[in-house]
Every structure is written in C-alpha cells, then in structure tokens.
PDB file of C-alpha atoms in Angstrom:
ATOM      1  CA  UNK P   1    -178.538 -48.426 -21.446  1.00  0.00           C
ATOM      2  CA  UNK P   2    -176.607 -46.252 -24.442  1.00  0.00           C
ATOM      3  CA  UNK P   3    -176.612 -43.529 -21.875  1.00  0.00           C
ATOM      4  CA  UNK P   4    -174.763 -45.807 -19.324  1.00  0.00           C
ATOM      5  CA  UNK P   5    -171.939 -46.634 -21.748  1.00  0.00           C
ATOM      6  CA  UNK P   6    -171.600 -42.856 -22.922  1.00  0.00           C
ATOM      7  CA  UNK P   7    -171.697 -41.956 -19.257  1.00  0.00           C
ATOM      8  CA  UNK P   8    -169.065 -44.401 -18.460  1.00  0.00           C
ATOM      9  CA  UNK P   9    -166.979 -43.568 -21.836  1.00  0.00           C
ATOM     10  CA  UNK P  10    -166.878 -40.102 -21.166  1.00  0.00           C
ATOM     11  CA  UNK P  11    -165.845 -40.992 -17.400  1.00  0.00           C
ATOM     12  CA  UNK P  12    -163.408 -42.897 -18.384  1.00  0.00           C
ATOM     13  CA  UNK P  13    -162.147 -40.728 -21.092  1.00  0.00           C
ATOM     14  CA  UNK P  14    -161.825 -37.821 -18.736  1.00  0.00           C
ATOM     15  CA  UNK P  15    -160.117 -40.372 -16.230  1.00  0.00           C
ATOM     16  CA  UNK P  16    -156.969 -40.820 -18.859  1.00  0.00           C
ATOM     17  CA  UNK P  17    -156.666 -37.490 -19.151  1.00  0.00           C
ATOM     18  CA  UNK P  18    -156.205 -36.807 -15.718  1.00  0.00           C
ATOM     19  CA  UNK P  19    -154.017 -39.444 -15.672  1.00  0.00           C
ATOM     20  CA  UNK P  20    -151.690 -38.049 -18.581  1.00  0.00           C
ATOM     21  CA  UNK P  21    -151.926 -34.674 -17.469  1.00  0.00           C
ATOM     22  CA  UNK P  22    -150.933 -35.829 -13.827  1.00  0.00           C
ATOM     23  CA  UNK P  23    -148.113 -38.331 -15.423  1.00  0.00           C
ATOM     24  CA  UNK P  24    -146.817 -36.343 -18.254  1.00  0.00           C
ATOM     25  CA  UNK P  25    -147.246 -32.937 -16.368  1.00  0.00           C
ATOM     26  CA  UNK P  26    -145.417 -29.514 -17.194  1.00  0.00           C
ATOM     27  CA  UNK P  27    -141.980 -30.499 -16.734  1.00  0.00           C
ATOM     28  CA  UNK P  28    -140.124 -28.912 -13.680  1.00  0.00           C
ATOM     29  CA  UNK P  29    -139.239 -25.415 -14.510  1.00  0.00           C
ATOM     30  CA  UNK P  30    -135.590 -24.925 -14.243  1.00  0.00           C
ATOM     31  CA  UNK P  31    -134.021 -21.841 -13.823  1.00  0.00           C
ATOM     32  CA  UNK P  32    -130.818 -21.016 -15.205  1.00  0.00           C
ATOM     33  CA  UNK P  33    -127.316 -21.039 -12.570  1.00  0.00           C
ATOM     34  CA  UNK P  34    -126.116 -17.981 -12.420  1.00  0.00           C
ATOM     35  CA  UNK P  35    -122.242 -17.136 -12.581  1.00  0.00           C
ATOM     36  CA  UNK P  36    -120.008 -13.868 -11.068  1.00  0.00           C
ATOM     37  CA  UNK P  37    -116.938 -13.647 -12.321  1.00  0.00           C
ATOM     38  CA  UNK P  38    -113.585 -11.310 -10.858  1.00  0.00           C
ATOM     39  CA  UNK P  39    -110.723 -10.051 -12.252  1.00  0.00           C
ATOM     40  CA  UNK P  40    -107.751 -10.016 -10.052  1.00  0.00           C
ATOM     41  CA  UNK P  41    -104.306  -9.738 -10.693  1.00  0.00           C
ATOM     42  CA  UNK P  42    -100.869 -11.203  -8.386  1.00  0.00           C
ATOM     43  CA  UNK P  43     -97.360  -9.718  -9.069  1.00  0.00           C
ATOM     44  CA  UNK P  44     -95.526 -12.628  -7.692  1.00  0.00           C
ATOM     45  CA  UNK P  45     -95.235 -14.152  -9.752  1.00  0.00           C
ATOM     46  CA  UNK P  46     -97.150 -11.879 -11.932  1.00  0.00           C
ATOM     47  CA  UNK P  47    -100.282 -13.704 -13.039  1.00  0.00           C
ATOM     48  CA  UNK P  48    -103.621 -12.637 -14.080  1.00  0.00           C
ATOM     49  CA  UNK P  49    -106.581 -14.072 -13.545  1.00  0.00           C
ATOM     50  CA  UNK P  50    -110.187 -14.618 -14.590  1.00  0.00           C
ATOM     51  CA  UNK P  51    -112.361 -16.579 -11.274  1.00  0.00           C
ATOM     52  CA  UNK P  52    -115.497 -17.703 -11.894  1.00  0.00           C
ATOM     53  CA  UNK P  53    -118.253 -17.958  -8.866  1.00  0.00           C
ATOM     54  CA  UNK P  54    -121.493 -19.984  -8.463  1.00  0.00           C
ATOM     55  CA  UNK P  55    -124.950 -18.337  -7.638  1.00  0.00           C
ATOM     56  CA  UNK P  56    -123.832 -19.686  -4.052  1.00  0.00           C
ATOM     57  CA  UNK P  57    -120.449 -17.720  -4.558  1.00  0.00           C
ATOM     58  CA  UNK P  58    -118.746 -21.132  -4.391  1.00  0.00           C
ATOM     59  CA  UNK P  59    -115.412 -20.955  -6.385  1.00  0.00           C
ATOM     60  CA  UNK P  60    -116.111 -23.093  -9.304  1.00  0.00           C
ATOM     61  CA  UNK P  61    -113.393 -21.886 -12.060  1.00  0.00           C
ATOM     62  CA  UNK P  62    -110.467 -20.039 -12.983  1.00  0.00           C
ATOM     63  CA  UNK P  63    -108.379 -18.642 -16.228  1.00  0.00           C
ATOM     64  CA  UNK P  64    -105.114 -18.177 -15.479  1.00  0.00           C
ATOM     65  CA  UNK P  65    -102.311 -16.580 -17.327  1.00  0.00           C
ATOM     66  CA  UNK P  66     -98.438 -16.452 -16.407  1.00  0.00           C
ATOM     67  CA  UNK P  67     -96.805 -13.765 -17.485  1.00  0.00           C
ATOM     68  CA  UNK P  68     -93.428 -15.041 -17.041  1.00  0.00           C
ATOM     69  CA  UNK P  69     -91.725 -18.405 -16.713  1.00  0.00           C
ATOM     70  CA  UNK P  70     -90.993 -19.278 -12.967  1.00  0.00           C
ATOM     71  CA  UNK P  71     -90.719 -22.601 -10.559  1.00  0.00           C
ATOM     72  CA  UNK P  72     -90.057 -24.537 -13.944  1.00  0.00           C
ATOM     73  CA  UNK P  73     -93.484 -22.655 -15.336  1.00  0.00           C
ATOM     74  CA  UNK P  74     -93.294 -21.359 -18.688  1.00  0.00           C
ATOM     75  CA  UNK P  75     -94.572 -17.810 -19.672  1.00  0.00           C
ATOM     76  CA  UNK P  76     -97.326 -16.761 -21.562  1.00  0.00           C
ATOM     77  CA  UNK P  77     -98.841 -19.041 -20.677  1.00  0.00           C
ATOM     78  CA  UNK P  78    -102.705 -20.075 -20.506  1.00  0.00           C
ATOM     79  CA  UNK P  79    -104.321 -22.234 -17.927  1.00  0.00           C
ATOM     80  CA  UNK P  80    -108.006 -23.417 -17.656  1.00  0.00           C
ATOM     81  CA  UNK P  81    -109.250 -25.008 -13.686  1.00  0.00           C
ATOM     82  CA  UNK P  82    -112.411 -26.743 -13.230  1.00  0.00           C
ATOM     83  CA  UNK P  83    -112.636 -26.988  -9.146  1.00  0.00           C
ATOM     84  CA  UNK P  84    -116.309 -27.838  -8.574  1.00  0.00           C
ATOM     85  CA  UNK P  85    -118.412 -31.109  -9.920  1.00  0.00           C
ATOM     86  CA  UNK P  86    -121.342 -29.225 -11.724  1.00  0.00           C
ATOM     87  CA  UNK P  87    -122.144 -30.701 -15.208  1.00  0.00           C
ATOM     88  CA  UNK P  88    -120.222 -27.465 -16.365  1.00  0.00           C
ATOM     89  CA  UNK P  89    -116.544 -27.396 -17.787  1.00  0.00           C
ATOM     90  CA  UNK P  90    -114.653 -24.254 -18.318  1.00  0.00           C
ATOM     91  CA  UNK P  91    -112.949 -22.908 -21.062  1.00  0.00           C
ATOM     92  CA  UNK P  92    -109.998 -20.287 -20.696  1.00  0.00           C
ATOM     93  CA  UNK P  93    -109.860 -17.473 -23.268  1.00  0.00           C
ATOM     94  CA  UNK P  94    -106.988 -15.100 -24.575  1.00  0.00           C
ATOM     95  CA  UNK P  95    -107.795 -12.311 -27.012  1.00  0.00           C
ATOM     96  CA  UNK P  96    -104.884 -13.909 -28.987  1.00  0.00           C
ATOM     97  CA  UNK P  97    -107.028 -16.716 -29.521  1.00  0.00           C
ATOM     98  CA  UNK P  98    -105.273 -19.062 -27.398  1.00  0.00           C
ATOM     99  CA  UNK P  99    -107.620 -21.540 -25.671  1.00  0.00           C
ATOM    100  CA  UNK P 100    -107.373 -23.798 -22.444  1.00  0.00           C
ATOM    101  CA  UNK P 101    -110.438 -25.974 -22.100  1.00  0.00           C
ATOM    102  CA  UNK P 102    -111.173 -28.961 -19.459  1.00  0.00           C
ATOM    103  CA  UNK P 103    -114.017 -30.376 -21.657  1.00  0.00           C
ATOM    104  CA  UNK P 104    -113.936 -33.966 -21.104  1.00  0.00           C
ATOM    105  CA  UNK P 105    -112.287 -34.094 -17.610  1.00  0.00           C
ATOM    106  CA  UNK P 106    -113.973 -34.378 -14.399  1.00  0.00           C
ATOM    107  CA  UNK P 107    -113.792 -31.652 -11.855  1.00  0.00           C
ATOM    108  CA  UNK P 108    -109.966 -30.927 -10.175  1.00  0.00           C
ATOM    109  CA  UNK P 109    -108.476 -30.743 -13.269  1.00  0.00           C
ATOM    110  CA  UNK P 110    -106.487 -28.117 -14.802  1.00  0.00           C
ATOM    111  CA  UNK P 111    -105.466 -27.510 -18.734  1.00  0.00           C
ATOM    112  CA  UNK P 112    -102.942 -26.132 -19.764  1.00  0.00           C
ATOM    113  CA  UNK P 113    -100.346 -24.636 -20.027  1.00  0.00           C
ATOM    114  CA  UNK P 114    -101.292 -23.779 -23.792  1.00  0.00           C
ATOM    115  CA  UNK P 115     -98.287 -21.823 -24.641  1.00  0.00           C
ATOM    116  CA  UNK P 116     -96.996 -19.877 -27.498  1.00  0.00           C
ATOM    117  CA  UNK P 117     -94.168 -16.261 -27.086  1.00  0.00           C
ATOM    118  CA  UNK P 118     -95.978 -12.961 -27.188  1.00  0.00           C
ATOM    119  CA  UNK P 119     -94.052  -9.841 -27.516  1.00  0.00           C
ATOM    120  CA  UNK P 120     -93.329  -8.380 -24.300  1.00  0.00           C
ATOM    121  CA  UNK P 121     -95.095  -5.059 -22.761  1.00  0.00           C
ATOM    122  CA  UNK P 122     -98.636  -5.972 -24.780  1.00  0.00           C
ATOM    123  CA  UNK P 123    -101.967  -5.944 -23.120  1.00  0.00           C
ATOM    124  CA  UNK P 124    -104.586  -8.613 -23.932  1.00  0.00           C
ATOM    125  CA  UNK P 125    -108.520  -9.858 -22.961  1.00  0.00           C
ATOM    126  CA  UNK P 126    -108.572 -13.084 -20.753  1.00  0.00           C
ATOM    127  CA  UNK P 127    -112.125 -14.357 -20.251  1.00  0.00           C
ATOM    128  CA  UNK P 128    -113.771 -17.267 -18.679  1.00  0.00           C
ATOM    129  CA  UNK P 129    -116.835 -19.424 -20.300  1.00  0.00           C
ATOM    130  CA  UNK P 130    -118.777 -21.715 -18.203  1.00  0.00           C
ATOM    131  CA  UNK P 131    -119.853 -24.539 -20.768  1.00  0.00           C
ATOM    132  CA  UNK P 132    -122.882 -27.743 -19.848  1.00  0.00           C
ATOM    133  CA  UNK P 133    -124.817 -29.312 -22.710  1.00  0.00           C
ATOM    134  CA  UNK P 134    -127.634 -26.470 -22.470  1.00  0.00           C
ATOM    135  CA  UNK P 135    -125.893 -23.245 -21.125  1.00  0.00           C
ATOM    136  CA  UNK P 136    -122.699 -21.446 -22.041  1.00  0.00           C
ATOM    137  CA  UNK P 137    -121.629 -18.349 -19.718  1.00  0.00           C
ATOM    138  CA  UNK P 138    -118.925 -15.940 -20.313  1.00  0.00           C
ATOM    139  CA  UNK P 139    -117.441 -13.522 -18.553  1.00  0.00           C
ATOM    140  CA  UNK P 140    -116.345  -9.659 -19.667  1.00  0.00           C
ATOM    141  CA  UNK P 141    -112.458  -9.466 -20.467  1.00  0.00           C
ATOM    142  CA  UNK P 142    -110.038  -8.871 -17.538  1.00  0.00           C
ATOM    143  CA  UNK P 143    -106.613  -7.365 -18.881  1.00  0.00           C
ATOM    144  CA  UNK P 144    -103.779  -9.756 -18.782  1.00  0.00           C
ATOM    145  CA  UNK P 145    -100.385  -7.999 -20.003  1.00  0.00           C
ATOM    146  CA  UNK P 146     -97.227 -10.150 -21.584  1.00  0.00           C
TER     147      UNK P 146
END
C-alpha cells in the first residue's frame, strides 16, 4: 500500500513538472530587427539626409537637415520622421549636438525643425538612432555641410 502512494506521488510529481515545463516553457527566442541605413544628399534644395531601412528594406525613418531656409523652411535646420508603426521611434542626430526625436508620437510624425545658426561653409555628422524599450540602433555619420 506505501508503495502505491509513493508510486502515485512520484507520478504525480513528475506530472506537474511536465506541466510547468510545458506552461512556463523557454520563452520564444526573439531575434533582434535589423536596420540599414543610407546617406544621400539633394541640392535642391540642398538637404542631407540620414534614411533608415527595416530588415525587409521597408523605409521606416529619416534625419533630415536643411541647409538653407526655403518654401518658408528655415535653415540649419534638424528634422526627425518616424514613417512606419514598429514599437521603435527615431531620434535625429547632429554632431553639434542638436537633437530631433519623435519619442512619444505615433508613426507619421515628424520633429522638428530644431533650429539654431551655424556658421556657413562647416561640415558636420548627422546620424540616425532607432530607439524601442529593449533595442537602440544607430547609424555611422553621413556628412551634412551648413
């Protein structure tokens, strides 16, 4: 009879352990996105740029700077664009330490301009960071000139 309950104790112990092992499991592994980023520059009007890319190569970002004031635009000036609805807001970086962020905004929206003069014929580092609670991705420095 004690061999009965210890039978059925030690079934039933290894029972909740299946149980917990099958409930609680592992987790799901989660790799990390992956981001590209580009530099490109346009000379009308004469903007630089910093464009940010999923692991898809979906468009999901953008720092901006405007060299000069146009369309009722002021120069040097820094933009940040958010375009896709990831979990991940973007943050626009010039080596001046200006900084155009969309934390706190859903997806579509664009900060900025952050504005401030810089002397003229100067060449600067605009970067991109891809921000989410767990991850934070930058890119290397594209040249932006004032």
């Amino acid at each position: 009879m004690a061999r009965k309950r210890r039978t059925a104790a030690s079934f039933a112990a290894v029972s909740m352990l299946a149980l917990a092992a099958t409930t609680l499991g592992a987790g799901t592994a989660s790799a990390a996105p992956t981001f590209t980023f580009k530099c490109v520059h346009l000379t009308s009007p004469s903007e630089w740029e910093t464009v940010a890319y999923n692991q898809d190569g979906h468009y999901v970002g953008l720092a901006l700077f405007d060299q000069d004031p146009y369309g009722g635009s002021p120069g040097d000036a820094l933009y940040a664009t958010d375009a896709e609805s990831d979990g991940y807001w973007v943050e626009a970086h010039l080596s001046t330490g200006r900084v155009a962020s969309t934390r706190g905004h859903t997806a579509g929206y664009t900060a900025g301009p952050v504005t401030g003069d810089l002397p003229e014929d100067h060449t600067y580092s605009l970067s991109i960071e891809m921000h989410n609670a767990d991850w934070t991705y930058s890119s290397q420095g594209c040249t932006a000139k004032s």
